[in-house]
XYZ file of C-alpha atoms in Angstrom:
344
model
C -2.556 68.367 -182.921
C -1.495 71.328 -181.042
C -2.255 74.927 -182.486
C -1.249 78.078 -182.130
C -2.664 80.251 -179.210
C -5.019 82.842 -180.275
C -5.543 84.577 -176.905
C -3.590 88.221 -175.792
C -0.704 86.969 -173.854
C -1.358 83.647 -174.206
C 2.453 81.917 -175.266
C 1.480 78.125 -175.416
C 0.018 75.769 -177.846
C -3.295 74.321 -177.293
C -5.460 71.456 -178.326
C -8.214 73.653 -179.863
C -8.676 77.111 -180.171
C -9.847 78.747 -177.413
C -13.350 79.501 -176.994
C -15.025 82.194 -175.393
C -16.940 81.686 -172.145
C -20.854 81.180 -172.802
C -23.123 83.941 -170.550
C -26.584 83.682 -170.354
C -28.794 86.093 -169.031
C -29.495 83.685 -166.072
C -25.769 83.620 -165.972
C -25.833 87.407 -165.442
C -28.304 88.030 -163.107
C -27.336 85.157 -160.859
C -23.453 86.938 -160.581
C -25.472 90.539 -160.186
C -27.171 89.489 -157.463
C -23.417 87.627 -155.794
C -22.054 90.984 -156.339
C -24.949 93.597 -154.982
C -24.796 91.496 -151.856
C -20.696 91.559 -151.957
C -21.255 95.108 -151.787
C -24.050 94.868 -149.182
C -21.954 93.047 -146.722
C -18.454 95.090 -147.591
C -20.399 97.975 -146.198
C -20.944 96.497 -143.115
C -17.441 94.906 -143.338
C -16.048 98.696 -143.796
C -17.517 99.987 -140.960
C -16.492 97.420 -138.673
C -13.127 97.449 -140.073
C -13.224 101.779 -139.379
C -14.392 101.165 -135.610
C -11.629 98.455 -135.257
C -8.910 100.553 -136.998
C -10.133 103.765 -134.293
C -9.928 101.237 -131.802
C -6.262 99.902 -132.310
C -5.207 103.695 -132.736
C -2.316 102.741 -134.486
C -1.432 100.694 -137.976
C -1.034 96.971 -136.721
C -0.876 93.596 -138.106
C -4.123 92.814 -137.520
C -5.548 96.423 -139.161
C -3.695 95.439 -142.176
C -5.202 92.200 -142.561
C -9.181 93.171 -142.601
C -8.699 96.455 -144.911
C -6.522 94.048 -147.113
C -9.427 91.253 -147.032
C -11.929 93.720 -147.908
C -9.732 95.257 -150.886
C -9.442 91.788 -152.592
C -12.834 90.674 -152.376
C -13.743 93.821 -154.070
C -11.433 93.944 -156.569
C -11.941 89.778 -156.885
C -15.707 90.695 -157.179
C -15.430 93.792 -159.433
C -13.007 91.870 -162.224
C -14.746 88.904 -162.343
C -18.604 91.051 -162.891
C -16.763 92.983 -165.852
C -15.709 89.777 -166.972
C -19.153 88.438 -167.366
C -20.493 91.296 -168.506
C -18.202 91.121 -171.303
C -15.982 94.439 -170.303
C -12.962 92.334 -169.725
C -11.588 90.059 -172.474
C -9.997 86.559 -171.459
C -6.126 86.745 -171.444
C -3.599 85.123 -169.346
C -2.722 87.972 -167.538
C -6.569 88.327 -165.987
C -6.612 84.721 -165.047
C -3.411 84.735 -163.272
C -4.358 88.341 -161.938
C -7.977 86.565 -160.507
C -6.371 83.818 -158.874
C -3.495 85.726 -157.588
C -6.578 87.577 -155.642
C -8.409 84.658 -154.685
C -4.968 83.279 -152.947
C -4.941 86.025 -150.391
C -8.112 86.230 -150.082
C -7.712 82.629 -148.724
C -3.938 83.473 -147.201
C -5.190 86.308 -145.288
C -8.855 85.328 -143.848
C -7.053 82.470 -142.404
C -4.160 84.477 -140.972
C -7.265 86.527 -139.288
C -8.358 83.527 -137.696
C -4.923 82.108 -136.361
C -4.562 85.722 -135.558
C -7.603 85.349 -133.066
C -6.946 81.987 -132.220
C -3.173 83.328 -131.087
C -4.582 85.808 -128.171
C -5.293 82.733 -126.139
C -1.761 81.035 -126.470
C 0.365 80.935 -124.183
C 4.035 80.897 -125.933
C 5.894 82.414 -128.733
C 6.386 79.063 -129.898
C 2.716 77.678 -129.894
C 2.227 80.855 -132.099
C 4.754 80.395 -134.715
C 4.514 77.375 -135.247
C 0.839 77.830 -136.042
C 0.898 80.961 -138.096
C 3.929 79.824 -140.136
C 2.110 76.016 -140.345
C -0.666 76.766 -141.635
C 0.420 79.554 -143.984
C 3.467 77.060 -145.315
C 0.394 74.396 -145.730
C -2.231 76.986 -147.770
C 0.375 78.179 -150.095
C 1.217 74.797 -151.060
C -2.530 74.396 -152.120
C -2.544 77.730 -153.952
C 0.585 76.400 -155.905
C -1.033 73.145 -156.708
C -4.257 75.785 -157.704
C -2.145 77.860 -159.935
C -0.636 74.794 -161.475
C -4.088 73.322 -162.213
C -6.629 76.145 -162.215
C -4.582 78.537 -164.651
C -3.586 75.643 -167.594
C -7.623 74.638 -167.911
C -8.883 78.288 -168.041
C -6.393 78.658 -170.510
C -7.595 75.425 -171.985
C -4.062 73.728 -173.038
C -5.862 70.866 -173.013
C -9.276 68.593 -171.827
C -6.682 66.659 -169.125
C -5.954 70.159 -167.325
C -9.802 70.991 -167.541
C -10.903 66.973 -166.385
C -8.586 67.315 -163.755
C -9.158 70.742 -162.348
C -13.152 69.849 -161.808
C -12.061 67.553 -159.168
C -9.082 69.350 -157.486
C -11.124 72.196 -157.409
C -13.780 70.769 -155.293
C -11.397 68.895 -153.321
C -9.266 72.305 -152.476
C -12.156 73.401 -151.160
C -12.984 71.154 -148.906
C -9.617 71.076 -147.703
C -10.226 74.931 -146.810
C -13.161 73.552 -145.179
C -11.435 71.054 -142.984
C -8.709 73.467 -141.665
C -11.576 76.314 -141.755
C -13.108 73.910 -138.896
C -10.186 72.773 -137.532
C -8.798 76.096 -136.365
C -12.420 77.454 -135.127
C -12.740 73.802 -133.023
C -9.402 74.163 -131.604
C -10.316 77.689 -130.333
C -13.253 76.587 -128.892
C -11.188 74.432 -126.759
C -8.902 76.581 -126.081
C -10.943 79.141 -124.749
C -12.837 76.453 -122.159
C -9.264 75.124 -121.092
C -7.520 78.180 -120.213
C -10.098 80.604 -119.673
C -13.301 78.822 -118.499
C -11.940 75.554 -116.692
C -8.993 76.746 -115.305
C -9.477 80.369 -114.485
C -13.146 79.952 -113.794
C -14.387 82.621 -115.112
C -18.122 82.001 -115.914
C -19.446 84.453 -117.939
C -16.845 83.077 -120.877
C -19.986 80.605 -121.518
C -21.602 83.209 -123.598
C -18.095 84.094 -125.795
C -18.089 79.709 -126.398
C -21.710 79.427 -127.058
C -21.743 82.485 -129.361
C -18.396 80.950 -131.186
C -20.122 77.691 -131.612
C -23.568 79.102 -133.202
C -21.385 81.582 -135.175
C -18.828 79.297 -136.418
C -21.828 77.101 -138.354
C -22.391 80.154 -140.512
C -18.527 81.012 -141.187
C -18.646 77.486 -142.337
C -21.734 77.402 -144.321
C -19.724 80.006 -146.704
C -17.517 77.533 -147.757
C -20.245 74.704 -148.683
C -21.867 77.822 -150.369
C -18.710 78.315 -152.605
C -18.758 74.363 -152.865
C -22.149 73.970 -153.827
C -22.242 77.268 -156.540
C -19.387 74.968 -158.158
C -22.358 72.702 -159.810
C -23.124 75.318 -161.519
C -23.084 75.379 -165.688
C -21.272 78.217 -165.531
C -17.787 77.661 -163.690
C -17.503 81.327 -163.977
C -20.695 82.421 -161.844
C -19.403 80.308 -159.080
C -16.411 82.522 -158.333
C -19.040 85.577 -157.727
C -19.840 83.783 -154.970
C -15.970 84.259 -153.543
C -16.068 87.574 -152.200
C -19.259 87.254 -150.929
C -18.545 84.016 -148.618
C -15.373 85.776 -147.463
C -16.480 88.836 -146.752
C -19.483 87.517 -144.827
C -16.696 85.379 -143.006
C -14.637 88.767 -142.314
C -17.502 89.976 -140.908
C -17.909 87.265 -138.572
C -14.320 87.454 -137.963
C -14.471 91.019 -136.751
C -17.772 89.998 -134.425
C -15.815 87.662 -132.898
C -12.908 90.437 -132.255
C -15.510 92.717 -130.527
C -17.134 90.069 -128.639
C -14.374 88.493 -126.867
C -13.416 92.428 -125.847
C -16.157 93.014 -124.239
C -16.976 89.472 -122.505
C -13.181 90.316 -121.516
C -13.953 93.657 -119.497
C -17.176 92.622 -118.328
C -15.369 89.459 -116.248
C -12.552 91.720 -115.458
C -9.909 91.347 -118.034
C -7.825 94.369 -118.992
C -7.549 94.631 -122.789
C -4.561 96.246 -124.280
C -4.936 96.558 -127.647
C -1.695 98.026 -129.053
C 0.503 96.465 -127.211
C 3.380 93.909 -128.645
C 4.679 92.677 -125.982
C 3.572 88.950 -124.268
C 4.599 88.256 -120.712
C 3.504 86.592 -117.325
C 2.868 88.138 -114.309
C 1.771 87.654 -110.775
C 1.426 89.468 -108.620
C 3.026 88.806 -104.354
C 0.674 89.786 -101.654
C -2.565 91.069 -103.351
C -3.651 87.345 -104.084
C -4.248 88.312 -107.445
C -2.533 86.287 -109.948
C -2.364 87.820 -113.555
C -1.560 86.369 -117.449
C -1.051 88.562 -120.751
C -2.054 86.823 -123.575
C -0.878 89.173 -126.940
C -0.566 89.047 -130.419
C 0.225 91.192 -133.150
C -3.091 92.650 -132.383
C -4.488 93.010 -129.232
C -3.328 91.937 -125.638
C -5.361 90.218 -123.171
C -4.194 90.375 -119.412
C -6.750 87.624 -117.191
C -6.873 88.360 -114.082
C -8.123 85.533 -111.956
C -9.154 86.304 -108.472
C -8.867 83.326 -106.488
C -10.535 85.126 -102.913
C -11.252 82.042 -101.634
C -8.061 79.964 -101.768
C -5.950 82.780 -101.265
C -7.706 83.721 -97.739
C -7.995 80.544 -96.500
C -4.287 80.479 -97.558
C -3.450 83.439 -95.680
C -5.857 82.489 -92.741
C -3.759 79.536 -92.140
C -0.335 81.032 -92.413
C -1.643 83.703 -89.988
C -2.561 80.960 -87.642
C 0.842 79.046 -87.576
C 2.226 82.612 -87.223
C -0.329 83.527 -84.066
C 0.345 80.220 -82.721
C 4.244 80.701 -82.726
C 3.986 84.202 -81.320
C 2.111 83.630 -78.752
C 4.421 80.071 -77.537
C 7.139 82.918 -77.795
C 5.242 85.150 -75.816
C 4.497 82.558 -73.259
C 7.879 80.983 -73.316
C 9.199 84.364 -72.745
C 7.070 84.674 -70.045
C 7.833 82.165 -68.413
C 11.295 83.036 -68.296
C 10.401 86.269 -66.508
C 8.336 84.744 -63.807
C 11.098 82.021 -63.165
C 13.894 84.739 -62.531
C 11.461 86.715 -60.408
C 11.068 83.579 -58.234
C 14.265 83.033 -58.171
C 15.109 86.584 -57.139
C 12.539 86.009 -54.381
C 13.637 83.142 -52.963
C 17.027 84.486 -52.554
């Protein structure tokens, strides 16, 4: 039998009355210690955002994404501590406020990444389709969240609240999965274009560093997974901000690494430009690529010395030999009408 909702803007009938969320003092100092080190690592996350904001020297894409990542962890992690602590009282408005904050704190970590992941492909295309893909694909999870997540808090009823302890584990994972998937694929992507085919060496220490460093962006998200076994459903979500503001810092490593593995091979870095293009260019032997996003621009140049001169070697050969048969052809000529001229 249904009854009438007793919670502040709560406008549908539930099972049962609802029932305040139990917080022990374990409870407590468990989410205290989530949020001291949300704020530990937003400071760090701050200043790298400041020195990456300086850098860009003007209000891009990619400037908007960090400084929005770090303002919804921290307000993510400051809403749900007040909760806890009592401050905030349950309503539907705070639960559809905290997941509302949670879905771009997913939406926009991951646009960071693809964002990243973009400077290294080669055609408008490529990067639409994978911005817009996996965006299209991560808001139809937050929809299924909000459709799931919101109705148990609320507790309408024990089949929303049975059913949202799976999903909620298995949304995760899915995060996870595509988490791994986009970090693998750059990985590749950086050996095929920049290592294999452009040869450039000292882009083994931008790979290796990706692949010890992408373990620990990972580990964030079985930390979020594993906080889930928790008692408290409620303590786990402390653990948001923290995972994704570790993984923004990472993120922004990452951003400053592959500058300056970039200018110590060579590469120009333009990092407020728009534009993406191809060039080469004719007779220096020099044979340059822009690679661009929304962010930052990365021009490889590839000198290929070797080919190039033994290129040019053998075009100046077939060029010696046919001057000099014209010279001696030419020669000959002369010598021929001088004997001629003799003889007569």
């Amino acid at each position: 039998m249904s009854v009438q909702p007793t919670m502040w803007g709560m406008y549908w009938p539930t099972e049962k009355p609802f029932e305040l969320l139990d917080v022990t003092g374990g409870d407590m100092n468990l989410a205290s210690l989530a949020f001291g080190w949300t704020l530990g690592f937003g400071y760090f996350a701050v200043c790298h955002a400041y020195r990456e904001t300086r850098r860009a020297r003007r209000v891009n894409t990619y400037v908007i994404l960090i400084w929005g990542e770090i303002a919804v962890c921290l307000i993510f992690a400051i809403i749900c501590w007040l909760y806890l602590a009592q401050k905030i009282p349950p309503s539907f408005y705070f639960f559809f406020f905290i997941l509302a904050t949670w879905t771009l704190q997913v939406q926009i970590l991951l646009q960071i990444i693809v964002n990243r992941l973009c400077i290294l492909l080669g055609s408008d295309r490529q990067r639409m389709l994978l911005r817009w893909g996996v965006a299209a694909a991560i808001l139809a999870i937050n929809i299924s969240v909000f459709c799931v997540w919101l109705p148990a808090k609320l507790q309408i009823s024990k089949k929303y609240h049975d059913t949202n302890i799976w999903w909620d584990r298995v949304e995760k994972t899915i995060y996870l999965v595509v988490d791994a998937a986009l970090n693998y694929y750059f990985i590749r992507t950086v050996k095929e274009r920049l290592i294999v085919h452009g040869g450039l060496k000292k882009y083994t220490r931008l790979v290796r560093f990706n692949t010890q460093i992408v373990f620990l962006s990972l580990a964030m998200d079985v930390l979020i997974i594993a906080m889930m076994s928790l008692k408290n459903d409620f303590v786990y979500m402390q653990f948001h901000p923290v995972a994704y503001i570790v993984k923004l810092n990472i993120e922004m490593a990452m951003s400053n690494l592959i500058i300056k593995v970039a200018r110590d091979t060579g590469i120009h870095v333009q990092e407020d430009s728009t534009e993406h293009s191809h060039s080469k260019s004719g007779g220096t032997g020099v044979s340059g690529t822009r690679f661009q996003t929304t962010t930052m621009e990365v021009q490889v140049q590839v000198a290929r010395q070797q080919f190039t001169t033994h290129d040019d070697i053998e075009l100046g050969d077939v060029k010696a030999t046919h001057d000099w048969s014209a010279d001696s052809e030419s020669a000959k000529d002369v010598d021929n009408k001088n004997g001629a001229h003799a003889a007569v």
